[in-house]
PDB file of C-alpha atoms in Angstrom:
ATOM      1  CA  MET A   1       0.129   0.010   0.124  1.00 48.00           C
ATOM      2  CA  SER A   2       1.473   3.347  -0.926  1.00 48.00           C
ATOM      3  CA  SER A   3       1.558   6.307   1.276  1.00 48.00           C
ATOM      4  CA  THR A   4      -1.152   8.314  -0.622  1.00 48.00           C
ATOM      5  CA  ASP A   5      -3.327   5.076  -0.139  1.00 49.00           C
ATOM      6  CA  GLN A   6      -2.501   4.790   3.523  1.00 48.00           C
ATOM      7  CA  HIS A   7      -4.083   8.409   3.852  1.00 47.00           C
ATOM      8  CA  SER A   8      -7.312   7.615   2.204  1.00 47.00           C
ATOM      9  CA  VAL A   9      -8.026   4.868   4.463  1.00 50.00           C
ATOM     10  CA  LYS A  10      -9.469   5.847   7.819  1.00 53.00           C
ATOM     11  CA  ASP A  11      -7.576   4.226  10.559  1.00 56.00           C
ATOM     12  CA  TYR A  12      -9.857   2.017  12.753  1.00 52.00           C
ATOM     13  CA  ARG A  13      -8.486   3.698  15.917  1.00 58.00           C
ATOM     14  CA  GLU A  14      -9.420   6.953  14.983  1.00 65.00           C
ATOM     15  CA  ARG A  15     -12.292   8.480  17.036  1.00 65.00           C
ATOM     16  CA  PRO A  16     -15.453   8.551  15.017  1.00 55.00           C
ATOM     17  CA  SER A  17     -16.600  12.017  14.012  1.00 61.00           C
ATOM     18  CA  GLU A  18     -19.819  13.598  15.629  1.00 60.00           C
ATOM     19  CA  LEU A  19     -21.443  13.139  12.138  1.00 60.00           C
ATOM     20  CA  ASP A  20     -20.382   9.437  12.030  1.00 61.00           C
ATOM     21  CA  LEU A  21     -22.055   9.004  15.774  1.00 61.00           C
ATOM     22  CA  VAL A  22     -25.278  10.557  14.585  1.00 68.00           C
ATOM     23  CA  TYR A  23     -25.587   9.415  10.926  1.00 78.00           C
ATOM     24  CA  ASN A  24     -25.055   5.519  11.722  1.00 91.00           C
ATOM     25  CA  PRO A  25     -27.485   2.652  11.241  1.00 95.00           C
ATOM     26  CA  SER A  26     -27.619   1.516  14.706  1.00 94.00           C
ATOM     27  CA  LEU A  27     -29.373   4.648  15.705  1.00 95.00           C
ATOM     28  CA  GLY A  28     -31.535   4.556  12.602  1.00 96.00           C
ATOM     29  CA  ALA A  29     -32.664   1.227  13.358  1.00 97.00           C
ATOM     30  CA  TYR A  30     -33.672   2.268  16.738  1.00 96.00           C
ATOM     31  CA  LEU A  31     -35.460   5.294  15.483  1.00 97.00           C
ATOM     32  CA  VAL A  32     -37.426   3.391  12.720  1.00 98.00           C
ATOM     33  CA  TRP A  33     -38.102   0.686  15.349  1.00 97.00           C
ATOM     34  CA  SER A  34     -39.790   3.232  17.750  1.00 97.00           C
ATOM     35  CA  ALA A  35     -41.863   4.979  14.819  1.00 98.00           C
ATOM     36  CA  GLY A  36     -43.142   1.535  14.185  1.00 98.00           C
ATOM     37  CA  ARG A  37     -44.009   1.085  17.807  1.00 97.00           C
ATOM     38  CA  GLY A  38     -45.922   4.220  17.752  1.00 98.00           C
ATOM     39  CA  TYR A  39     -47.707   3.451  14.393  1.00 98.00           C
ATOM     40  CA  PHE A  40     -48.701   0.039  15.749  1.00 98.00           C
ATOM     41  CA  GLU A  41     -49.921   1.333  19.077  1.00 96.00           C
ATOM     42  CA  GLU A  42     -52.097   3.770  17.324  1.00 97.00           C
ATOM     43  CA  CYS A  43     -53.667   1.441  14.535  1.00 97.00           C
ATOM     44  CA  SER A  44     -52.643  -2.168  15.266  1.00 96.00           C
ATOM     45  CA  LYS A  45     -50.778  -2.774  11.960  1.00 96.00           C
ATOM     46  CA  GLY A  46     -47.426  -2.361  10.555  1.00 97.00           C
ATOM     47  CA  MET A  47     -46.155   1.160   9.220  1.00 98.00           C
ATOM     48  CA  PRO A  48     -46.062   1.513   5.134  1.00 98.00           C
ATOM     49  CA  LEU A  49     -42.464   0.925   4.254  1.00 97.00           C
ATOM     50  CA  PRO A  50     -42.259   4.379   2.503  1.00 97.00           C
ATOM     51  CA  LEU A  51     -43.105   6.145   5.828  1.00 98.00           C
ATOM     52  CA  ALA A  52     -40.184   4.551   7.314  1.00 98.00           C
ATOM     53  CA  PHE A  53     -38.189   6.595   4.990  1.00 98.00           C
ATOM     54  CA  LEU A  54     -39.389  10.005   6.592  1.00 97.00           C
ATOM     55  CA  ILE A  55     -38.409   9.122  10.160  1.00 98.00           C
ATOM     56  CA  LEU A  56     -34.696  10.171   9.912  1.00 97.00           C
ATOM     57  CA  PRO A  57     -34.931  13.134   7.873  1.00 96.00           C
ATOM     58  CA  ILE A  58     -37.400  14.530  10.683  1.00 96.00           C
ATOM     59  CA  VAL A  59     -35.625  13.300  13.660  1.00 96.00           C
ATOM     60  CA  LEU A  60     -31.931  13.756  12.898  1.00 94.00           C
ATOM     61  CA  HIS A  61     -32.607  17.327  11.614  1.00 93.00           C
ATOM     62  CA  TRP A  62     -32.211  19.763  14.879  1.00 91.00           C
ATOM     63  CA  GLN A  63     -34.941  22.107  13.860  1.00 92.00           C
ATOM     64  CA  SER A  64     -37.497  19.499  12.712  1.00 94.00           C
ATOM     65  CA  LYS A  65     -36.745  17.639  15.852  1.00 95.00           C
ATOM     66  CA  GLU A  66     -37.128  20.552  18.254  1.00 95.00           C
ATOM     67  CA  ILE A  67     -40.508  21.205  16.518  1.00 95.00           C
ATOM     68  CA  ALA A  68     -41.761  17.718  16.854  1.00 96.00           C
ATOM     69  CA  THR A  69     -40.442  17.431  20.505  1.00 96.00           C
ATOM     70  CA  ALA A  70     -42.608  20.629  21.259  1.00 96.00           C
ATOM     71  CA  THR A  71     -45.738  19.410  19.568  1.00 96.00           C
ATOM     72  CA  LEU A  72     -48.104  17.247  21.539  1.00 96.00           C
ATOM     73  CA  LYS A  73     -48.891  13.779  20.309  1.00 95.00           C
ATOM     74  CA  SER A  74     -52.480  14.759  20.275  1.00 95.00           C
ATOM     75  CA  SER A  75     -51.690  17.777  17.878  1.00 95.00           C
ATOM     76  CA  GLY A  76     -51.147  15.687  15.217  1.00 95.00           C
ATOM     77  CA  LEU A  77     -48.568  15.693  12.021  1.00 97.00           C
ATOM     78  CA  THR A  78     -50.838  18.762  10.621  1.00 95.00           C
ATOM     79  CA  LEU A  79     -49.831  20.998  13.299  1.00 96.00           C
ATOM     80  CA  PHE A  80     -46.119  19.968  13.072  1.00 95.00           C
ATOM     81  CA  ALA A  81     -46.255  20.804   9.325  1.00 95.00           C
ATOM     82  CA  ASN A  82     -47.715  24.045  10.212  1.00 94.00           C
ATOM     83  CA  LYS A  83     -44.977  25.004  12.509  1.00 93.00           C
ATOM     84  CA  LEU A  84     -42.205  23.753  10.246  1.00 91.00           C
ATOM     85  CA  GLY A  85     -43.841  25.384   7.457  1.00 86.00           C
ATOM     86  CA  ALA A  86     -43.581  28.993   9.090  1.00 85.00           C
ATOM     87  CA  GLN A  87     -40.554  29.179   7.344  1.00 77.00           C
ATOM     88  CA  GLN A  88     -41.608  27.610   3.794  1.00 77.00           C
ATOM     89  CA  GLU A  89     -38.275  26.337   2.770  1.00 80.00           C
ATOM     90  CA  ASP A  90     -37.971  24.345   5.859  1.00 79.00           C
ATOM     91  CA  LEU A  91     -40.889  22.237   5.054  1.00 82.00           C
ATOM     92  CA  LEU A  92     -39.826  21.906   1.286  1.00 86.00           C
ATOM     93  CA  ALA A  93     -36.210  20.889   2.386  1.00 92.00           C
ATOM     94  CA  LEU A  94     -37.762  17.857   4.343  1.00 93.00           C
ATOM     95  CA  HIS A  95     -38.108  16.132   0.996  1.00 94.00           C
ATOM     96  CA  GLN A  96     -34.381  16.908  -0.012  1.00 94.00           C
ATOM     97  CA  ARG A  97     -33.036  15.429   2.951  1.00 94.00           C
ATOM     98  CA  ALA A  98     -35.348  12.214   2.642  1.00 95.00           C
ATOM     99  CA  LEU A  99     -33.601  11.794  -0.617  1.00 95.00           C
ATOM    100  CA  SER A 100     -30.043  12.556   0.754  1.00 94.00           C
ATOM    101  CA  LEU A 101     -30.773  10.230   3.596  1.00 95.00           C
ATOM    102  CA  ARG A 102     -32.398   7.411   1.979  1.00 96.00           C
ATOM    103  CA  ASP A 103     -29.341   5.068   1.800  1.00 95.00           C
ATOM    104  CA  LEU A 104     -29.062   5.535   5.845  1.00 96.00           C
ATOM    105  CA  SER A 105     -32.566   4.874   6.026  1.00 97.00           C
ATOM    106  CA  LEU A 106     -32.501   1.697   4.047  1.00 97.00           C
ATOM    107  CA  ALA A 107     -29.400   0.561   6.002  1.00 96.00           C
ATOM    108  CA  SER A 108     -31.256   1.644   9.279  1.00 97.00           C
ATOM    109  CA  ILE A 109     -34.247  -0.392   8.205  1.00 98.00           C
ATOM    110  CA  SER A 110     -32.228  -3.351   6.996  1.00 97.00           C
ATOM    111  CA  LEU A 111     -30.389  -3.244  10.280  1.00 97.00           C
ATOM    112  CA  ALA A 112     -33.595  -3.307  12.280  1.00 97.00           C
ATOM    113  CA  CYS A 113     -34.797  -6.458  10.563  1.00 97.00           C
ATOM    114  CA  ALA A 114     -31.448  -8.360  10.685  1.00 97.00           C
ATOM    115  CA  THR A 115     -31.408  -7.837  14.559  1.00 94.00           C
ATOM    116  CA  LYS A 116     -35.115  -8.799  14.709  1.00 94.00           C
ATOM    117  CA  MET A 117     -36.290  -5.533  15.835  1.00 95.00           C
ATOM    118  CA  ALA A 118     -38.599  -5.501  13.174  1.00 97.00           C
ATOM    119  CA  VAL A 119     -39.959  -7.448   9.838  1.00 97.00           C
ATOM    120  CA  ILE A 120     -41.191  -6.285   6.448  1.00 97.00           C
ATOM    121  CA  GLU A 121     -44.455  -7.579   5.718  1.00 96.00           C
ATOM    122  CA  SER A 122     -44.303  -8.375   2.087  1.00 94.00           C
ATOM    123  CA  LYS A 123     -48.001  -8.377   1.428  1.00 95.00           C
ATOM    124  CA  SER A 124     -48.519  -5.102   2.745  1.00 95.00           C
ATOM    125  CA  ALA A 125     -45.421  -3.439   2.068  1.00 96.00           C
ATOM    126  CA  SER A 126     -44.923  -2.346   5.585  1.00 97.00           C
ATOM    127  CA  ILE A 127     -42.604  -2.630   8.622  1.00 97.00           C
ATOM    128  CA  LEU A 128     -43.834  -4.099  11.776  1.00 97.00           C
ATOM    129  CA  SER A 129     -41.632  -3.272  14.983  1.00 96.00           C
ATOM    130  CA  LEU A 130     -41.331  -6.587  16.925  1.00 95.00           C
ATOM    131  CA  SER A 131     -41.378  -6.623  20.737  1.00 91.00           C
ATOM    132  CA  VAL A 132     -37.699  -6.545  22.037  1.00 83.00           C
ATOM    133  CA  GLU A 133     -37.111  -8.050  25.594  1.00 80.00           C
ATOM    134  CA  LYS A 134     -33.225  -7.546  26.101  1.00 77.00           C
ATOM    135  CA  LEU A 135     -33.141  -4.169  24.385  1.00 74.00           C
ATOM    136  CA  PRO A 136     -30.254  -2.430  26.145  1.00 78.00           C
ATOM    137  CA  LYS A 137     -31.277   0.835  27.886  1.00 85.00           C
ATOM    138  CA  PRO A 138     -30.160   3.673  25.507  1.00 84.00           C
ATOM    139  CA  PRO A 139     -28.604   6.951  26.920  1.00 89.00           C
ATOM    140  CA  ASP A 140     -30.967   9.700  27.717  1.00 92.00           C
ATOM    141  CA  GLY A 141     -30.491  11.753  24.536  1.00 91.00           C
ATOM    142  CA  ILE A 142     -31.123   8.519  22.322  1.00 92.00           C
ATOM    143  CA  ARG A 143     -34.175   7.559  24.201  1.00 94.00           C
ATOM    144  CA  LYS A 144     -35.540  11.143  23.764  1.00 96.00           C
ATOM    145  CA  LEU A 145     -35.068  10.678  20.055  1.00 96.00           C
ATOM    146  CA  GLY A 146     -37.005   7.321  20.432  1.00 96.00           C
ATOM    147  CA  ALA A 147     -39.808   9.270  21.937  1.00 97.00           C
ATOM    148  CA  VAL A 148     -40.015  11.740  19.015  1.00 98.00           C
ATOM    149  CA  SER A 149     -40.036   8.935  16.651  1.00 98.00           C
ATOM    150  CA  GLU A 150     -42.585   7.055  18.235  1.00 98.00           C
ATOM    151  CA  LYS A 151     -44.549  10.356  18.425  1.00 98.00           C
ATOM    152  CA  ILE A 152     -44.033  10.774  14.599  1.00 98.00           C
ATOM    153  CA  GLY A 153     -45.196   6.969  14.207  1.00 98.00           C
ATOM    154  CA  VAL A 154     -48.449   7.943  15.756  1.00 98.00           C
ATOM    155  CA  TRP A 155     -49.012  10.917  13.821  1.00 98.00           C
ATOM    156  CA  PHE A 156     -48.251   8.620  10.441  1.00 98.00           C
ATOM    157  CA  ALA A 157     -50.875   6.276  11.793  1.00 98.00           C
ATOM    158  CA  ARG A 158     -53.645   8.819  11.969  1.00 98.00           C
ATOM    159  CA  ILE A 159     -53.734   9.421   8.404  1.00 97.00           C
ATOM    160  CA  SER A 160     -53.029   7.799   5.267  1.00 97.00           C
ATOM    161  CA  PRO A 161     -49.635   7.863   3.485  1.00 97.00           C
ATOM    162  CA  GLU A 162     -51.091  10.020   0.737  1.00 97.00           C
ATOM    163  CA  GLN A 163     -52.283  12.597   3.275  1.00 97.00           C
ATOM    164  CA  VAL A 164     -48.684  12.333   5.089  1.00 97.00           C
ATOM    165  CA  ALA A 165     -46.845  13.104   1.767  1.00 96.00           C
ATOM    166  CA  SER A 166     -49.384  15.925   1.011  1.00 95.00           C
ATOM    167  CA  THR A 167     -49.139  17.379   4.612  1.00 95.00           C
ATOM    168  CA  LEU A 168     -45.387  17.350   4.413  1.00 95.00           C
ATOM    169  CA  ARG A 169     -44.912  18.389   0.670  1.00 93.00           C
ATOM    170  CA  ILE A 170     -42.969  15.258  -0.215  1.00 93.00           C
ATOM    171  CA  GLU A 171     -43.348  12.658  -3.111  1.00 90.00           C
ATOM    172  CA  PHE A 172     -42.805   9.160  -2.798  1.00 84.00           C
TER     173      PHE A 172
END
């Protein structure tokens, strides 16, 4: 390996960047699983797979997360979208974030399924979060992200996927 090749390969002993810590499939799997739990809690069925691709763009974006945290579960997705849309470009940016994070979302969904946190129901094209008995207790900050994800899952369950897309101004 040449010296230039050595510099292009990340040393496994290096500490991961803050971005690597946040944008990783393990965290994403937990967030998608939490959203699926909220969805199931609300309507007793699996969350349509396309909706799972919206969890990370909302929860891993500081402003969206803060607005979702401050919006009551009973208020619903429409109020969340109205708050986020106070600055029109913030709501419109959600679609672009969803596109940018689709690989991470897919890796997160895959990891959730591989670790038996969730299954994809092929007949309904939905993701069903499974009961996990020995889930380690996540740190407080991650647990809060899980609660926001669960709330978003509940909001998604209350309206059709087409209404979710229209409300959030995204396309599937």
